[in-house]
Coordinates of N, CA and C in Angstrom, one line a residue:
M5 N -1.6 -10.6 -1.7 CA -0.1 -10.3 -1.1 C 0.7 -11.8 -1.2
E6 N 1.8 -11.2 -0.2 CA 3.2 -12.7 0.1 C 3.2 -12.5 1.7
L7 N 3.2 -13.7 1.9 CA 2.4 -13.8 3.6 C 4.0 -14.4 3.3
D8 N 4.0 -13.1 5.0 CA 5.7 -13.2 5.2 C 5.5 -14.1 6.8
M9 N 5.2 -15.3 7.2 CA 5.3 -15.3 8.4 C 6.5 -15.8 9.5
S10 N 6.7 -15.5 10.6 CA 8.0 -15.3 11.3 C 8.1 -16.9 12.0
A11 N 9.6 -17.1 11.8 CA 9.7 -18.8 12.7 C 8.9 -19.0 13.6
A12 N 8.3 -18.0 14.2 CA 7.3 -19.2 15.8 C 6.2 -19.2 15.4
E13 N 5.7 -18.1 14.1 CA 4.4 -18.5 13.4 C 4.7 -19.6 12.8
L14 N 5.5 -19.5 11.7 CA 5.7 -20.6 11.0 C 5.6 -21.8 11.7
K15 N 6.5 -22.2 12.6 CA 6.6 -23.5 13.5 C 5.3 -24.3 13.6
S16 N 4.6 -22.3 14.6 CA 3.2 -23.2 14.9 C 2.3 -23.7 14.6
A17 N 2.2 -22.8 13.1 CA 1.5 -23.7 11.7 C 1.6 -24.5 11.8
L18 N 3.2 -25.2 10.7 CA 4.0 -26.5 10.7 C 3.1 -27.4 11.8
N19 N 3.5 -27.3 13.2 CA 3.2 -28.4 13.9 C 1.7 -28.6 13.4
R20 N 0.6 -27.4 13.4 CA -0.3 -28.1 14.0 C -1.3 -28.4 12.1
L21 N -0.1 -28.4 11.0 CA -0.5 -28.9 10.1 C 0.3 -30.5 10.7
R22 N 1.6 -30.5 10.8 CA 1.7 -32.4 11.2 C 0.7 -33.0 11.8
R23 N 0.6 -32.1 13.6 CA -0.6 -33.2 14.0 C -1.8 -33.6 13.2
A24 N -2.4 -32.5 12.0 CA -3.5 -32.9 11.2 C -3.3 -34.3 10.8
Q25 N -2.5 -34.4 9.9 CA -2.3 -34.8 9.0 C -1.3 -36.2 9.9
G26 N -0.9 -36.4 11.0 CA -1.0 -38.1 11.2 C -2.5 -38.4 12.4
Q27 N -3.5 -36.6 12.8 CA -4.4 -38.2 12.9 C -5.5 -38.7 11.3
L28 N -5.3 -37.6 9.7 CA -5.9 -38.2 9.4 C -5.2 -39.2 8.9
A29 N -4.1 -39.8 8.6 CA -3.2 -41.2 8.9 C -4.4 -42.4 9.6
G30 N -4.6 -41.4 11.3 CA -4.6 -42.6 12.3 C -6.0 -42.3 12.0
V31 N -6.7 -41.0 11.0 CA -8.3 -42.5 10.8 C -8.4 -43.3 9.5
I32 N -7.7 -42.6 8.9 CA -7.4 -43.4 7.4 C -6.7 -45.7 7.6
R33 N -6.2 -45.7 9.2 CA -5.9 -47.3 9.5 C -7.0 -46.8 10.3
M34 N -7.7 -47.5 11.0 CA -9.2 -47.3 11.3 C -10.3 -47.6 10.9
I35 N -10.1 -46.5 9.5 CA -11.2 -47.3 8.2 C -10.3 -48.3 7.9
E36 N -9.8 -48.4 7.7 CA -9.2 -50.1 6.5 C -9.1 -51.5 7.8
E37 N -9.3 -50.9 9.3 CA -9.0 -51.9 10.3 C -10.9 -52.2 10.7
G38 N -11.2 -51.7 10.2 CA -12.6 -51.4 10.9 C -13.3 -50.9 11.5
R39 N -12.9 -50.2 12.5 CA -12.8 -49.1 13.7 C -14.3 -48.9 14.0
D40 N -15.3 -49.3 14.5 CA -16.5 -48.7 15.2 C -16.8 -46.9 14.8
C41 N -17.7 -46.5 13.9 CA -17.9 -46.0 12.9 C -18.0 -44.0 14.2
E42 N -18.5 -44.3 15.2 CA -18.9 -43.1 15.6 C -17.2 -42.6 16.5
D43 N -16.0 -43.7 16.7 CA -14.6 -43.2 16.9 C -13.8 -42.6 16.0
V44 N -14.4 -43.3 14.7 CA -13.6 -42.0 13.2 C -14.1 -41.3 13.2
V45 N -15.4 -41.0 13.0 CA -15.9 -39.5 12.7 C -15.1 -39.4 14.1
T46 N -15.1 -39.0 14.8 CA -14.6 -38.2 16.4 C -13.1 -37.8 16.2
Q47 N -12.8 -38.6 15.2 CA -11.1 -38.6 15.1 C -11.1 -37.7 13.6
L48 N -12.3 -37.7 13.0 CA -12.2 -37.4 11.8 C -12.2 -35.2 11.8
A49 N -13.5 -35.2 12.9 CA -13.9 -34.0 13.4 C -12.1 -33.4 14.3
A50 N -11.2 -34.4 15.1 CA -10.1 -33.9 14.6 C -9.2 -33.3 15.1
V51 N -9.3 -33.9 13.1 CA -8.6 -33.6 12.3 C -9.0 -32.3 11.7
S52 N -10.3 -31.9 10.8 CA -10.7 -30.5 11.0 C -10.9 -29.4 11.4
R53 N -10.6 -29.7 13.0 CA -10.6 -29.5 13.8 C -8.8 -28.4 14.3
A54 N -8.0 -29.2 14.2 CA -7.1 -28.7 13.5 C -6.6 -28.6 12.0
L55 N -7.1 -28.3 11.1 CA -6.5 -28.1 10.3 C -7.2 -26.5 10.1
D56 N -9.1 -26.4 10.2 CA -8.6 -25.2 10.4 C -8.1 -24.3 11.8
R57 N -8.0 -24.8 13.1 CA -7.0 -23.8 13.8 C -5.6 -23.3 12.7
A58 N -5.0 -23.9 11.5 CA -3.0 -23.6 11.3 C -4.3 -22.5 10.6
G59 N -5.3 -23.0 9.3 CA -5.7 -23.0 8.8 C -6.0 -20.7 9.2
F60 N -6.5 -20.4 10.8 CA -7.8 -19.4 11.4 C -5.6 -18.7 11.6
S61 N -4.4 -18.9 11.8 CA -3.7 -18.9 12.2 C -2.5 -18.7 11.0
I62 N -2.9 -18.8 9.7 CA -2.2 -18.2 8.5 C -2.8 -16.7 8.4
I63 N -4.3 -17.0 8.3 CA -5.0 -15.9 8.4 C -5.5 -14.7 9.2
A64 N -5.1 -15.4 10.6 CA -4.4 -14.2 11.7 C -3.2 -13.5 10.5
T65 N -2.7 -13.9 11.0 CA -1.0 -13.4 10.2 C -0.9 -12.6 9.3
G66 N -2.1 -13.0 8.2 CA -1.9 -12.0 7.1 C -2.9 -10.7 7.6
L67 N -3.9 -11.2 7.4 CA -4.5 -9.3 8.6 C -3.6 -8.9 9.0
Q68 N -3.1 -9.5 10.4 CA -1.3 -8.1 11.1 C -1.1 -7.8 10.5
Q69 N -0.4 -8.3 9.2 CA 0.6 -7.7 8.2 C -0.1 -6.3 7.6
C70 N -1.3 -6.9 7.3 CA -2.3 -5.4 6.6 C -2.1 -5.2 6.9
M71 N -3.0 -4.9 8.5 CA -2.9 -3.7 9.6 C -1.8 -2.8 9.4
T72 N -0.4 -3.7 10.2 CA 0.6 -2.9 10.1 C 1.8 -2.4 9.0
S73 N 1.1 -3.0 7.8 CA 1.5 -2.6 6.2 C 2.2 -0.9 6.7
D74 N 3.3 0.2 5.8 CA 3.4 1.3 6.2 C 2.9 1.6 4.4
D75 N 2.4 0.7 4.7 CA 1.7 0.7 2.7 C 0.4 1.3 2.2
P76 N -0.3 2.2 2.5 CA -1.3 2.3 2.3 C -2.2 2.0 1.7
Q77 N -1.2 1.6 0.8 CA -2.2 1.2 -0.4 C -2.8 0.1 0.0
V78 N -2.5 -0.9 0.3 CA -2.1 -2.1 1.2 C -3.2 -1.7 2.1
R79 N -2.7 -1.6 3.1 CA -3.5 -1.3 4.5 C -5.1 -0.9 4.5
D80 N -5.3 0.1 3.6 CA -7.1 0.6 2.8 C -7.8 -0.3 2.2
S81 N -6.7 -1.0 1.0 CA -7.2 -1.6 -0.3 C -8.6 -2.2 -0.1
V82 N -9.3 -1.6 -0.5 CA -10.4 -2.8 -0.6 C -10.6 -3.9 -1.0
Q83 N -9.9 -3.9 -1.9 CA -9.4 -4.9 -2.9 C -8.6 -6.2 -2.1
M84 N -7.8 -5.8 -0.7 CA -7.2 -6.4 -0.7 C -8.7 -7.4 0.8
R85 N -8.9 -6.3 1.1 CA -9.8 -7.0 2.7 C -11.1 -7.6 2.1
A86 N -11.6 -7.6 0.9 CA -12.0 -8.5 -0.1 C -11.6 -10.3 0.2
R87 N -10.4 -10.1 -0.2 CA -9.7 -11.1 -0.3 C -9.2 -11.6 0.6
L88 N -8.4 -11.3 1.7 CA -9.0 -11.6 3.4 C -10.0 -12.2 4.0
E89 N -11.3 -11.5 3.6 CA -13.1 -11.1 4.7 C -12.8 -13.2 3.2
K90 N -13.2 -13.9 2.1 CA -12.7 -14.6 1.5 C -12.2 -15.9 1.7
L91 N -10.6 -15.6 2.4 CA -9.9 -16.6 2.8 C -10.7 -16.7 4.1
F92 N -10.8 -15.9 5.4 CA -11.5 -15.8 6.6 C -12.7 -17.1 6.7
L93 N -13.9 -16.9 5.3 CA -15.3 -17.2 5.7 C -14.8 -19.0 4.6
S94 N -14.1 -19.2 3.8 CA -14.0 -20.5 2.7 C -13.5 -21.1 4.1
L95 N -13.0 -21.1 5.6 CA -12.5 -22.0 6.6 C -13.8 -22.1 7.8
A96 N -15.0 -20.5 7.8 CA -15.6 -21.1 8.2 C -16.8 -22.0 8.1

């Protein structure tokens, strides 16, 4: 399945990923500076949430495309459902 994201969807996903990238760089700096463990873990959790949200956004786009596809083989495919379910569960 090819993912065809609109400009707005792409921008949103990329923004989330860039935010996570910045947060991760911050976590690395915190560790290098010997910062408090609780602060590091809190920021690491924020990175994880940002990545999850980006992933869910991308998967939601894929689900929407499958549901609105004119091709009944795509829309009703058991194989496609299994692939999307596997992707969704990989983030759960």
